[in-house]
mmCIF file with all atom_site columns, C-alpha atoms in Angstrom:
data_model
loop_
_atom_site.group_PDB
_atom_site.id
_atom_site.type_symbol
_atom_site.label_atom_id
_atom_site.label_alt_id
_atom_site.label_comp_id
_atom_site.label_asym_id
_atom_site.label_entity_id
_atom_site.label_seq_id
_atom_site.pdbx_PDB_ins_code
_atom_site.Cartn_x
_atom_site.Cartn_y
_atom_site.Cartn_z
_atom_site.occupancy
_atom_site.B_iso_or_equiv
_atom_site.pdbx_formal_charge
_atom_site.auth_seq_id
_atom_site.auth_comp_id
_atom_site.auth_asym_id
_atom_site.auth_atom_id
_atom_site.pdbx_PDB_model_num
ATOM 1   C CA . UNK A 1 1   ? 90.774  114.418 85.689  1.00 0.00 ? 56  UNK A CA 1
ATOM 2   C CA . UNK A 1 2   ? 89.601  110.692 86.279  1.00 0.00 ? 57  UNK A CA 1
ATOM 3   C CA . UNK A 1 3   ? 88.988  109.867 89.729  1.00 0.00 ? 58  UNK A CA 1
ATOM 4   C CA . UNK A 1 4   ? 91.712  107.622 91.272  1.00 0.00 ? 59  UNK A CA 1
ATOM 5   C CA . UNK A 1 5   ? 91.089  105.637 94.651  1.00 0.00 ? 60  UNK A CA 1
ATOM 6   C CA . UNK A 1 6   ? 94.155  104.532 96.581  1.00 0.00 ? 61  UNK A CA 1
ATOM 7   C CA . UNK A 1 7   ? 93.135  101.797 99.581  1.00 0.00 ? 62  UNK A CA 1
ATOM 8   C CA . UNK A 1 8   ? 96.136  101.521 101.564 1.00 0.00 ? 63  UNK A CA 1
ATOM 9   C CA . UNK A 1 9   ? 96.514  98.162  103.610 1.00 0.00 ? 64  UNK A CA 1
ATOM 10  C CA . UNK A 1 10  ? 98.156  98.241  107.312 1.00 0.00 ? 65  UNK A CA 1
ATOM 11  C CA . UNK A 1 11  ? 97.698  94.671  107.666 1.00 0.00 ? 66  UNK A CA 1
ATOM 12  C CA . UNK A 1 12  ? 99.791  93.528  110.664 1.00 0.00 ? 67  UNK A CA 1
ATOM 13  C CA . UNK A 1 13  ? 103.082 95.405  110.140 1.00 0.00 ? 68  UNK A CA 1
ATOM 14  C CA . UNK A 1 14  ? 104.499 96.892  113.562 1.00 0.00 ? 69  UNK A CA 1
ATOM 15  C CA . UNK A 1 15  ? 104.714 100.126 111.133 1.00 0.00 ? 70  UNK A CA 1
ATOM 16  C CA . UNK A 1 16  ? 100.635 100.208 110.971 1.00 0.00 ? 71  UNK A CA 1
ATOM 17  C CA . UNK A 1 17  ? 100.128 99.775  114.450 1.00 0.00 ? 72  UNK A CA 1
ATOM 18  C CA . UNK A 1 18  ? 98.422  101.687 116.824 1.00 0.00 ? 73  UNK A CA 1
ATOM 19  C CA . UNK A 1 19  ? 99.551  104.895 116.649 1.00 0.00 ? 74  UNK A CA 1
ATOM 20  C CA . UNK A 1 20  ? 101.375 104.195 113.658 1.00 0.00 ? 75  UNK A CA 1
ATOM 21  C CA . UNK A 1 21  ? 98.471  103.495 111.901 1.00 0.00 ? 76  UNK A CA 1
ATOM 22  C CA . UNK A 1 22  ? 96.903  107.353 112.644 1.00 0.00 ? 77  UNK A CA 1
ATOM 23  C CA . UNK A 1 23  ? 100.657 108.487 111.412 1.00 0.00 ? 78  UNK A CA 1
ATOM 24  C CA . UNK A 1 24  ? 100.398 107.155 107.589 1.00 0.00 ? 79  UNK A CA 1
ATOM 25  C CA . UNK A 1 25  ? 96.246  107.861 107.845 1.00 0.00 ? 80  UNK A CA 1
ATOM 26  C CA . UNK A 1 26  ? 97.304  111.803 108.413 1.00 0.00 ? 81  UNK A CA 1
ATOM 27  C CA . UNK A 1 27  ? 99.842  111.215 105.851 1.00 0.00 ? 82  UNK A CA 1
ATOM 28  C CA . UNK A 1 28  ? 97.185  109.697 103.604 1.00 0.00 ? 83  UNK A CA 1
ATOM 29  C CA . UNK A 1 29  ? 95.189  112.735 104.488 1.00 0.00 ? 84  UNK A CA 1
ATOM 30  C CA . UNK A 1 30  ? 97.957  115.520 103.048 1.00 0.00 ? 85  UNK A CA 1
ATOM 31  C CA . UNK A 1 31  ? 99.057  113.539 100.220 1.00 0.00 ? 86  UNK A CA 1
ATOM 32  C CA . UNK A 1 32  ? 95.465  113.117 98.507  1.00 0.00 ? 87  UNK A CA 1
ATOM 33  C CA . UNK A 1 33  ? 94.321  116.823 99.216  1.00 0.00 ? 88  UNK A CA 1
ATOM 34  C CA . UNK A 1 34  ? 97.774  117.772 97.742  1.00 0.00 ? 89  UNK A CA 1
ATOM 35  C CA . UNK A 1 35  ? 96.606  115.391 94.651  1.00 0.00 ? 90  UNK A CA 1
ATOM 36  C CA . UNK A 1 36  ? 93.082  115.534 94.359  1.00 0.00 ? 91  UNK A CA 1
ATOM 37  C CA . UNK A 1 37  ? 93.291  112.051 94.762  1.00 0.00 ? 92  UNK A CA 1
ATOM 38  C CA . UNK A 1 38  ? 90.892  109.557 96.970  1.00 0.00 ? 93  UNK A CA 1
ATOM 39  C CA . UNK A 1 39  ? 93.387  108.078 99.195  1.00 0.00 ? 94  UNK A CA 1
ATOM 40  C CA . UNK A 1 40  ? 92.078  105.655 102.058 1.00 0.00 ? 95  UNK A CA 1
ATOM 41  C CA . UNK A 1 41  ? 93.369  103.396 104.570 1.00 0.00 ? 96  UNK A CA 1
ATOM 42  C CA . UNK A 1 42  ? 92.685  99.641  105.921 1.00 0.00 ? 97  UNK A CA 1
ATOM 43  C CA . UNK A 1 43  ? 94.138  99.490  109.698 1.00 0.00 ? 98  UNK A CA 1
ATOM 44  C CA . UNK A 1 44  ? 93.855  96.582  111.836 1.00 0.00 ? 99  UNK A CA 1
ATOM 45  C CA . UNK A 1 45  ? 90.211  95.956  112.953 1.00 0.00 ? 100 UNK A CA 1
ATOM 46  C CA . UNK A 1 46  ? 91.028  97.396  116.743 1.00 0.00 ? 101 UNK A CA 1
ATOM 47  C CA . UNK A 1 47  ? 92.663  100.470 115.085 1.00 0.00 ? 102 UNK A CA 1
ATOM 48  C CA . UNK A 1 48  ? 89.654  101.538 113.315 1.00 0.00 ? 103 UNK A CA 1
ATOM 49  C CA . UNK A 1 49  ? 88.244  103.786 115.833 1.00 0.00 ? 104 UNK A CA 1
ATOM 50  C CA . UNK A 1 50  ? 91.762  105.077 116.390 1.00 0.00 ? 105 UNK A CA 1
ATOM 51  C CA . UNK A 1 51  ? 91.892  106.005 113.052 1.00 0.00 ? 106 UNK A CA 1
ATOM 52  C CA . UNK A 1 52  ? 88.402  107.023 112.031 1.00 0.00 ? 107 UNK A CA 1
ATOM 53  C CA . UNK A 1 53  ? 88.320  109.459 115.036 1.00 0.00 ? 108 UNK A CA 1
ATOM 54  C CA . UNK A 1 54  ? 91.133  111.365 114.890 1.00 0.00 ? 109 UNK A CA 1
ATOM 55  C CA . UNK A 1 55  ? 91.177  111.959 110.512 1.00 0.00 ? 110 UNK A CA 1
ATOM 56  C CA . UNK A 1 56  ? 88.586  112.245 108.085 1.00 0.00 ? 111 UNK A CA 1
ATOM 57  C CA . UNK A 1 57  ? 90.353  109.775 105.721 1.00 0.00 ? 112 UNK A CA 1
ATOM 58  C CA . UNK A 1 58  ? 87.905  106.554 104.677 1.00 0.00 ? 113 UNK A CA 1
ATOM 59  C CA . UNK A 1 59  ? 88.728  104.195 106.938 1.00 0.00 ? 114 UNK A CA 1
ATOM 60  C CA . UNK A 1 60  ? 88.099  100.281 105.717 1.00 0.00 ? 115 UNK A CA 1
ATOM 61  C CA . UNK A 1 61  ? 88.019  97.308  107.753 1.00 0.00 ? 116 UNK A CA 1
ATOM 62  C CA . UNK A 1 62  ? 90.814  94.535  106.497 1.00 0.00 ? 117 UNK A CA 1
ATOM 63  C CA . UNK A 1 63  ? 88.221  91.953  107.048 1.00 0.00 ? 118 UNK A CA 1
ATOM 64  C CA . UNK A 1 64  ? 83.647  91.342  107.937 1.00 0.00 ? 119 UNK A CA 1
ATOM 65  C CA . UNK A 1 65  ? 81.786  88.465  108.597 1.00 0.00 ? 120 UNK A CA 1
ATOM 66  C CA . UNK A 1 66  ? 78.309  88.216  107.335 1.00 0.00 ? 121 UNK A CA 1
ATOM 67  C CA . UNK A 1 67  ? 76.833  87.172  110.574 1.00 0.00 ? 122 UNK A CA 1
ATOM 68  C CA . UNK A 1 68  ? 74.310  89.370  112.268 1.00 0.00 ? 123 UNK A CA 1
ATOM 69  C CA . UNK A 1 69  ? 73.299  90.328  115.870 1.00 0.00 ? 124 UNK A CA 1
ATOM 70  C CA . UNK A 1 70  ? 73.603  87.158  118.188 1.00 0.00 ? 125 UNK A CA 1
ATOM 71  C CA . UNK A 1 71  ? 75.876  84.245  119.186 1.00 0.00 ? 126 UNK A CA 1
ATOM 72  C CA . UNK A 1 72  ? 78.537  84.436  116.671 1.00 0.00 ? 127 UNK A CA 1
ATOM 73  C CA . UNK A 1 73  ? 81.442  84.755  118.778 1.00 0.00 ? 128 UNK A CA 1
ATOM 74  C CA . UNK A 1 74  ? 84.826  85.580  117.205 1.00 0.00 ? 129 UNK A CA 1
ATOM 75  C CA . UNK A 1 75  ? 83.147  87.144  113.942 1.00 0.00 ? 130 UNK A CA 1
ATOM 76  C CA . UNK A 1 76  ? 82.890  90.781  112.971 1.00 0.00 ? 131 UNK A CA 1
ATOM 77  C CA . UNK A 1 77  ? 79.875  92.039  113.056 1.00 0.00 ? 132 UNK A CA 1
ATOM 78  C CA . UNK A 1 78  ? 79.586  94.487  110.472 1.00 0.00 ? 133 UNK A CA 1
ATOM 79  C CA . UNK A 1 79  ? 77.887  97.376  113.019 1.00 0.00 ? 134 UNK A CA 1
ATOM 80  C CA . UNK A 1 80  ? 80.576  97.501  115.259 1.00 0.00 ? 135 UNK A CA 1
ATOM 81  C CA . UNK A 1 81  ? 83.015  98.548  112.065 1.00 0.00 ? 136 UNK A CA 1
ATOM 82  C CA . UNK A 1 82  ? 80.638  100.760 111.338 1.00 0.00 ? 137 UNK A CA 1
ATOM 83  C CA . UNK A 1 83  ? 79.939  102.450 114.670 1.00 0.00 ? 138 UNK A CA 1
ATOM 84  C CA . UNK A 1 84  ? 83.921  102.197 115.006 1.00 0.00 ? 139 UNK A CA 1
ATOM 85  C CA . UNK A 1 85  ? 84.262  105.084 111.960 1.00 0.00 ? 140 UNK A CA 1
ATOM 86  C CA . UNK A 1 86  ? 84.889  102.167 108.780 1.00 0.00 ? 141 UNK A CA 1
ATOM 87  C CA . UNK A 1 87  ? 83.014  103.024 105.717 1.00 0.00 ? 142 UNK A CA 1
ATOM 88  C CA . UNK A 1 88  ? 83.538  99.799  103.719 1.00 0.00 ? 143 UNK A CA 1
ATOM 89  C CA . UNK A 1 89  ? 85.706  96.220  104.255 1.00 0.00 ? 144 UNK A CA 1
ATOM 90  C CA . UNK A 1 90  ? 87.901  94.420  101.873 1.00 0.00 ? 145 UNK A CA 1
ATOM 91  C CA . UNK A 1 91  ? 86.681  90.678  102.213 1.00 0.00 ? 146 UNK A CA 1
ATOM 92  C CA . UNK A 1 92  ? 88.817  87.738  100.438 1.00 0.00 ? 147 UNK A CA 1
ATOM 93  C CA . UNK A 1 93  ? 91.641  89.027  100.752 1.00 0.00 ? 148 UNK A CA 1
ATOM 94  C CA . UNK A 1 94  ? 94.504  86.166  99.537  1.00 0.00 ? 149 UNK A CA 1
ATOM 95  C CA . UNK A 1 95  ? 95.041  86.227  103.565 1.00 0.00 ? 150 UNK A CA 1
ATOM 96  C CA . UNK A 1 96  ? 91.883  85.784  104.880 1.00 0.00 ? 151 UNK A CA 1
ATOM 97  C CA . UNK A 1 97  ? 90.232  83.858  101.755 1.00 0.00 ? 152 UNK A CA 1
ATOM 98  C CA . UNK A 1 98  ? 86.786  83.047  102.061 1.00 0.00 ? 153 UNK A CA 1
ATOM 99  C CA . UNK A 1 99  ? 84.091  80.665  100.486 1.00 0.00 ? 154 UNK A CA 1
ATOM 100 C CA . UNK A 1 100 ? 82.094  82.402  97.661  1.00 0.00 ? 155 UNK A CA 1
ATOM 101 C CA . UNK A 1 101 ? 78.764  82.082  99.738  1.00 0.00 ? 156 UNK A CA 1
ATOM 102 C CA . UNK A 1 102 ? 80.881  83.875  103.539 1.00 0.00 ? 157 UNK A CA 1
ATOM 103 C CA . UNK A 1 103 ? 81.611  86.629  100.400 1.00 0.00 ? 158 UNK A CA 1
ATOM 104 C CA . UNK A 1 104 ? 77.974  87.548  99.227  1.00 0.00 ? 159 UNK A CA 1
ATOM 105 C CA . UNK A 1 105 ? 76.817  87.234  102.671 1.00 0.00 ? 160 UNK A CA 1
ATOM 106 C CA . UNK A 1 106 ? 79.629  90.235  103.591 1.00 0.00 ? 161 UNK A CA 1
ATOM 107 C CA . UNK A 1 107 ? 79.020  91.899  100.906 1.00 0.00 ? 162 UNK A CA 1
ATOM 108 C CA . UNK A 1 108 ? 75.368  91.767  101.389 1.00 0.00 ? 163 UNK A CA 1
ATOM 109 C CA . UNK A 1 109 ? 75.645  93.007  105.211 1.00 0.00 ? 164 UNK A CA 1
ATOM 110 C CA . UNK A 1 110 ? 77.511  95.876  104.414 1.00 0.00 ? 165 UNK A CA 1
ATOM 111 C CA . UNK A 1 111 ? 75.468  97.150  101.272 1.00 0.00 ? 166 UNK A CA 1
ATOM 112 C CA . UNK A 1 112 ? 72.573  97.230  103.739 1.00 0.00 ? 167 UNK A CA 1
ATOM 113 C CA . UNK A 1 113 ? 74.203  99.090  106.130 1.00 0.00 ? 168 UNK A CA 1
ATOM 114 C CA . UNK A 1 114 ? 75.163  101.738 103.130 1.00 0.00 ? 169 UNK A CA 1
ATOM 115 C CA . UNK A 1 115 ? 78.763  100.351 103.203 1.00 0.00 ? 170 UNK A CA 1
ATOM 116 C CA . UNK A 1 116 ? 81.762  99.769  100.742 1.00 0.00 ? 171 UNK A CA 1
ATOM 117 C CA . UNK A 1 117 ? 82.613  96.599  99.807  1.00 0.00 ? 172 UNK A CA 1
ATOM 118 C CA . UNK A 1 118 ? 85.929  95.821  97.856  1.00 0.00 ? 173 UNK A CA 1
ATOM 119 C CA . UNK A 1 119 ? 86.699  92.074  96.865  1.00 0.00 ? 174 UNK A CA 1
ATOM 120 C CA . UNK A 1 120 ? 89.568  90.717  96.354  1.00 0.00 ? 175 UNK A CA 1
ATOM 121 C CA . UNK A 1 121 ? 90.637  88.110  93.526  1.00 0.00 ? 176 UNK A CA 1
ATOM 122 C CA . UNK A 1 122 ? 93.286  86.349  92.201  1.00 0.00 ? 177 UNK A CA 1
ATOM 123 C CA . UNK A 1 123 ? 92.471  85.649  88.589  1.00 0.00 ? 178 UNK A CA 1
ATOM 124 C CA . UNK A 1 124 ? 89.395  86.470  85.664  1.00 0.00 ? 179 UNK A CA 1
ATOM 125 C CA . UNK A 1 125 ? 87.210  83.805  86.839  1.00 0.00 ? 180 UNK A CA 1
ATOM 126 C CA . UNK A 1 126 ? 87.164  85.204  90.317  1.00 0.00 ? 181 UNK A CA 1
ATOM 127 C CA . UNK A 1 127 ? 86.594  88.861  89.389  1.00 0.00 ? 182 UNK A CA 1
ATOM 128 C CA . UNK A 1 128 ? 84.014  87.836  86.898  1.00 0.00 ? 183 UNK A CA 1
ATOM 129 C CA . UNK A 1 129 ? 82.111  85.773  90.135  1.00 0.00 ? 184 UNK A CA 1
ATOM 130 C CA . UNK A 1 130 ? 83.236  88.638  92.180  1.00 0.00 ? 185 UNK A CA 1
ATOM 131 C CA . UNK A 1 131 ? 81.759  91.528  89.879  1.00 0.00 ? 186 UNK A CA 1
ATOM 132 C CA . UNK A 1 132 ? 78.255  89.565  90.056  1.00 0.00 ? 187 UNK A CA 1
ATOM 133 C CA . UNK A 1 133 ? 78.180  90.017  93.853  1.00 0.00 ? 188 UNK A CA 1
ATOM 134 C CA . UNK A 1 134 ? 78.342  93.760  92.760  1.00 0.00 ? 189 UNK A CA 1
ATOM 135 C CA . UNK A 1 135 ? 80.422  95.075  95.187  1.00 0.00 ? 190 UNK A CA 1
ATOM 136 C CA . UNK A 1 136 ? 82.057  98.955  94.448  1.00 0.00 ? 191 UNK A CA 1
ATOM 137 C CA . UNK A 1 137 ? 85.319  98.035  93.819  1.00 0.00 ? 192 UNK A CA 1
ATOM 138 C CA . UNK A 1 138 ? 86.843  94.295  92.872  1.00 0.00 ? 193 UNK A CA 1
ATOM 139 C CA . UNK A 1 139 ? 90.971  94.602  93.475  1.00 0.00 ? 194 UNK A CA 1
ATOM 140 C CA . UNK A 1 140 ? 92.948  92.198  91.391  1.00 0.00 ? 195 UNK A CA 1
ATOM 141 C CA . UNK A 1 141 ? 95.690  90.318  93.274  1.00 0.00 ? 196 UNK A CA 1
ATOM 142 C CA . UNK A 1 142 ? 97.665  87.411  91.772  1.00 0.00 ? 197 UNK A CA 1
ATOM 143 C CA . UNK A 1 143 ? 98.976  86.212  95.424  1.00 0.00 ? 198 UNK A CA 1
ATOM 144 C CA . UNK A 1 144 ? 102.446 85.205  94.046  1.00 0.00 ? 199 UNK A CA 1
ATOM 145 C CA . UNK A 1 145 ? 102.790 89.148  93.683  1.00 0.00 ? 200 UNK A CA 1
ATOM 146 C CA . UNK A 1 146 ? 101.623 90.291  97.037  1.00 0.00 ? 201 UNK A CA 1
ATOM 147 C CA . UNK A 1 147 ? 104.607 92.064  98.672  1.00 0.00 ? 202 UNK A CA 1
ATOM 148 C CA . UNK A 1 148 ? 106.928 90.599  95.882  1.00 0.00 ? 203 UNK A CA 1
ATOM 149 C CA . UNK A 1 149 ? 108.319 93.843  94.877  1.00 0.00 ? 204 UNK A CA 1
ATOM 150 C CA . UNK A 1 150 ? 106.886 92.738  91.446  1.00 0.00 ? 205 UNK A CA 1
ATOM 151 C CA . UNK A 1 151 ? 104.039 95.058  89.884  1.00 0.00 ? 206 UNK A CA 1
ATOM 152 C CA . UNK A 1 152 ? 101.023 92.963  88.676  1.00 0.00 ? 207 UNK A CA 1
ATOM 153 C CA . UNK A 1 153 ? 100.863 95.918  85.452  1.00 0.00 ? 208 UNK A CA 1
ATOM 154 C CA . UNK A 1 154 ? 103.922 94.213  84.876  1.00 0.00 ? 209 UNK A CA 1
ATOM 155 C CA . UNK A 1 155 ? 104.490 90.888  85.615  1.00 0.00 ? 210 UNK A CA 1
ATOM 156 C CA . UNK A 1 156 ? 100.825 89.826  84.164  1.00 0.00 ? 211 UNK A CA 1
ATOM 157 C CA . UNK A 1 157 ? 98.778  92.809  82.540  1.00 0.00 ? 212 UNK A CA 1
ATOM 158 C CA . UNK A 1 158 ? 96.522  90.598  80.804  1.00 0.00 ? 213 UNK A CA 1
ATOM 159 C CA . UNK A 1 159 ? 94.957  89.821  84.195  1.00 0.00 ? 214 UNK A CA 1
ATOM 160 C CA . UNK A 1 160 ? 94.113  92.980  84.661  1.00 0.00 ? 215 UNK A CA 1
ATOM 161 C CA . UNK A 1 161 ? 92.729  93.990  81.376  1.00 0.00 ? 216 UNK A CA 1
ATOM 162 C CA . UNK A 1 162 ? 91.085  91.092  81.422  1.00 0.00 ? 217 UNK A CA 1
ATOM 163 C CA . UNK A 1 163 ? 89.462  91.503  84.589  1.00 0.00 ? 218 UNK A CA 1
ATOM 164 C CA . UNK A 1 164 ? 88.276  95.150  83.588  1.00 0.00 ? 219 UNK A CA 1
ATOM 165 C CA . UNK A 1 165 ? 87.060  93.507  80.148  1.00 0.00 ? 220 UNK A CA 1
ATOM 166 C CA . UNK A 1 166 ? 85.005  91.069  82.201  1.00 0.00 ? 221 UNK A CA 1
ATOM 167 C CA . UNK A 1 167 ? 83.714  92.985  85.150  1.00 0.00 ? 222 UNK A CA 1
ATOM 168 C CA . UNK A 1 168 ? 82.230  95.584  81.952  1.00 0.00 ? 223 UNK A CA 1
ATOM 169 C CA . UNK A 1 169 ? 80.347  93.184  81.076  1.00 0.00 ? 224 UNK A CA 1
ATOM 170 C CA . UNK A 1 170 ? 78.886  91.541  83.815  1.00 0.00 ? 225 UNK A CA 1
ATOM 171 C CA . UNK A 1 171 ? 78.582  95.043  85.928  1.00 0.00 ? 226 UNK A CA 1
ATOM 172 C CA . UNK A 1 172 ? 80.171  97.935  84.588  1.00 0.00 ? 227 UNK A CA 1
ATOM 173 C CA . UNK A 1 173 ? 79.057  99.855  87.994  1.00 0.00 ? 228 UNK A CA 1
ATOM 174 C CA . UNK A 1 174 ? 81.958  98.055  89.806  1.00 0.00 ? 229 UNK A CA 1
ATOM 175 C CA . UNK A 1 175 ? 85.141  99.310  89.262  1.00 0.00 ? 230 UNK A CA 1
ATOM 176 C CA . UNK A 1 176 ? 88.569  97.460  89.208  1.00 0.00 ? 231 UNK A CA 1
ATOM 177 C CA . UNK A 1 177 ? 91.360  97.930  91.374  1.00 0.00 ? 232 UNK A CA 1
ATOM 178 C CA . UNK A 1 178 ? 95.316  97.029  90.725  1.00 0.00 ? 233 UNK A CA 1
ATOM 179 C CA . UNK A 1 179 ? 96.863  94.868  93.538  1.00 0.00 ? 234 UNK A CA 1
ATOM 180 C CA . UNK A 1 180 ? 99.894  93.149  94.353  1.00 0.00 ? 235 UNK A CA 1
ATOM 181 C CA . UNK A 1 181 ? 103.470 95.055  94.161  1.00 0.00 ? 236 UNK A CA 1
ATOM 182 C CA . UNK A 1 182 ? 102.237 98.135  93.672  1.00 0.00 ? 237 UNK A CA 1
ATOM 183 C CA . UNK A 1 183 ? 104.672 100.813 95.582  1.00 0.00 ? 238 UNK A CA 1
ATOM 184 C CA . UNK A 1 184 ? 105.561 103.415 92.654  1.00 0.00 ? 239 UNK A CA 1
ATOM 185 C CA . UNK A 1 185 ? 104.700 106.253 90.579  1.00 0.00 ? 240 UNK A CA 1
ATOM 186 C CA . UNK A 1 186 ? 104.968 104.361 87.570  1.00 0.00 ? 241 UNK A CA 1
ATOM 187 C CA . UNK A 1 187 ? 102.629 101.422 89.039  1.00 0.00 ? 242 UNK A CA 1
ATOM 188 C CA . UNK A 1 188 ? 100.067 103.584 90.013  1.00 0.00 ? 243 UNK A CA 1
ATOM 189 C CA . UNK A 1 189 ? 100.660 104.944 85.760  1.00 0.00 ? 244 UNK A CA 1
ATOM 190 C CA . UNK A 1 190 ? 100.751 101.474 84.576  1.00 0.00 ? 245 UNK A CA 1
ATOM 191 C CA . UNK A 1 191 ? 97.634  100.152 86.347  1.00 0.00 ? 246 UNK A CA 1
ATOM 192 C CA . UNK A 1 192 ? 95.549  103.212 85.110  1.00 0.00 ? 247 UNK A CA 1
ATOM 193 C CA . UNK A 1 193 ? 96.468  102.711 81.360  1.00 0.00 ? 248 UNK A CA 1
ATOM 194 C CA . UNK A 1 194 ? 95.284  99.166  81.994  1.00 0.00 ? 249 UNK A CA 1
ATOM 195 C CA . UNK A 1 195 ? 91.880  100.684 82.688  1.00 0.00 ? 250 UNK A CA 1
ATOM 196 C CA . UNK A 1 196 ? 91.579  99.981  86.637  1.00 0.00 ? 251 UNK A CA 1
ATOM 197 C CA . UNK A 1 197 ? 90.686  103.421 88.640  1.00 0.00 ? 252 UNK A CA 1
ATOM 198 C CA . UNK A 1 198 ? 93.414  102.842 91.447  1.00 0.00 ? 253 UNK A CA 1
ATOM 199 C CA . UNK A 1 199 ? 95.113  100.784 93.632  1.00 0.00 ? 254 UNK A CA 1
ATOM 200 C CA . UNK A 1 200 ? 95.214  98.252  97.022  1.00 0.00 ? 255 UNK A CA 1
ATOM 201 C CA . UNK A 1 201 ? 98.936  98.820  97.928  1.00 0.00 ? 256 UNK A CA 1
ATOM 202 C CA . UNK A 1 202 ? 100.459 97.448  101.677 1.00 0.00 ? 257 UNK A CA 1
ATOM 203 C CA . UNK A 1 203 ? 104.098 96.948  102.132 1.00 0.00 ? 258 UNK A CA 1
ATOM 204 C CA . UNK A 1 204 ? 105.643 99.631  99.745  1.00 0.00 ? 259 UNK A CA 1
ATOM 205 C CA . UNK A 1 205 ? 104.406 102.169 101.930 1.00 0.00 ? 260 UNK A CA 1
ATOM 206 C CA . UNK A 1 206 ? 103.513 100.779 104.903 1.00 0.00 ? 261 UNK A CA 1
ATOM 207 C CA . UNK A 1 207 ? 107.050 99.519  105.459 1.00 0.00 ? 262 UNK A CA 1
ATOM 208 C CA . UNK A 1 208 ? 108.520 102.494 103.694 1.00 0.00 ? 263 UNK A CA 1
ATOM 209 C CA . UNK A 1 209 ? 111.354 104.936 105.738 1.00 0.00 ? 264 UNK A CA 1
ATOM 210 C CA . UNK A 1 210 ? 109.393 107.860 105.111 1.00 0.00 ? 265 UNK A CA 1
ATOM 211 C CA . UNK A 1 211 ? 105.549 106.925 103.957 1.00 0.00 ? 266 UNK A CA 1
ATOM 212 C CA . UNK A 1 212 ? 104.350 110.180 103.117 1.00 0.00 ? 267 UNK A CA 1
ATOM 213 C CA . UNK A 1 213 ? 107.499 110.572 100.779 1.00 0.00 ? 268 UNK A CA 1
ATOM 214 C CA . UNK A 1 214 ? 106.476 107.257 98.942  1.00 0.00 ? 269 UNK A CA 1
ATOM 215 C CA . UNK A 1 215 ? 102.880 108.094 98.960  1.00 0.00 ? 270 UNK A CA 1
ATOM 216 C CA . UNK A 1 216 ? 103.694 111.456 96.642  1.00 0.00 ? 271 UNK A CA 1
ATOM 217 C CA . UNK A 1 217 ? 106.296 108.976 94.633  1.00 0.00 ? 272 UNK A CA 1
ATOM 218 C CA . UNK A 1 218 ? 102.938 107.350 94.207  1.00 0.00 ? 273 UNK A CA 1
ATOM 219 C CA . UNK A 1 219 ? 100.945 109.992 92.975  1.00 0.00 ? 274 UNK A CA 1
ATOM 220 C CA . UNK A 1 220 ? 103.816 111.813 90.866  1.00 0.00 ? 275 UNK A CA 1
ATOM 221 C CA . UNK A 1 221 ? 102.701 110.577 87.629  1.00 0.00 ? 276 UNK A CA 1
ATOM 222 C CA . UNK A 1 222 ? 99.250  111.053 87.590  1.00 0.00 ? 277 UNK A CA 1
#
């Protein structure tokens, strides 16, 4: 069986809050050993320690600054995340977009510090740039599909075939995720026959009545 990763985004829903956000990480926990799936979560960056010490599901920041030790006030500092319990960031995400040189210099500080970095785009171009950075994953997002309801592996498969098609040959190390409306079974099918290895889902289960319910939906197919 191919090895699917699910990143699942808290961002700043009231239902990923807190204690909330240690909730859907144990239910993150029991759905992927159920599945033999790689299921990991993104809380908000004061939740990570929260999180991280209470499960032993990969915890990801939602955002990192390149800046190192000293006056950089209001930035995160990529060792705090990582003494916090996060294994990896997402950085440009279509919330908190970034300039191309504030990604390579995140994605540089946390490959030092023997971290995960997965970048977010919105089109080819940008996962081709992206996939040059050489980050582990690159998560395909057209923004006009973020929390639409609307899966990307439907509305525009091309973008992410294409993306996989260009990220092989610019670094076929880096693997592509599906983003934007993902919340089902079928999704989660659809985006693998496209030739990504997984997913960066939010709302659909974050928001969910019963999370751990839609996580297996998730998973059914696979």
């Amino acid at each position: 069986m191919m090895s699917v990763f699910i990143l699942l985004n808290c961002k700043t829903y009231d239902e990923g809050t807190g204690a909330n956000a240690v909730k859907l990480a144990e239910a993150c926990r029991d759905v992927a050993e159920s599945a033999g799936v790689e299921i990991a979560i993104a809380p908000q960056i004061p939740d990570i320690f929260r999180v991280a010490s209470v499960t032993d599901v990969p915890v990801y920041s939602q955002h990192i600054d390149g800046a190192g030790p000293g006056s950089h006030t209001g930035k995160v500092y990529v060792k705090s995340i990582q003494e916090a319990g996060a294994v990896g960031s997402l950085i440009n995400h279509s919330e908190r977009r970034l300039t191309l040189a504030e990604i390579e210099s995140a994605a540089e500080a946390l490959k030092k510090n023997g971290m995960k970095s997965v970048i977010c785009t919105n089109n080819i171009a940008t996962t081709a740039a992206a996939a040059a950075i050489g980050p582990e994953y690159v998560a395909i997002e057209p923004p006009e599909l973020i929390g639409s309801g609307i899966p990307v592996s439907k509305a525009d498969p091309g973008v992410v075939t294409g993306s996989v098609e260009a990220v092989k040959k610019i670094n076929p190390n880096v693997k592509v995720l599906c983003g934007a409306g993902i919340s089902k079974g079928e999704d989660l099918k659809a985006a693998l026959e496209l030739g990504s290895v997984g997913v960066l889902l939010a709302s659909g289960i974050v928001k969910a009545e019963d999370p751990k319910a839609a996580l297996y939906d998730l998973v059914s197919l696979i």
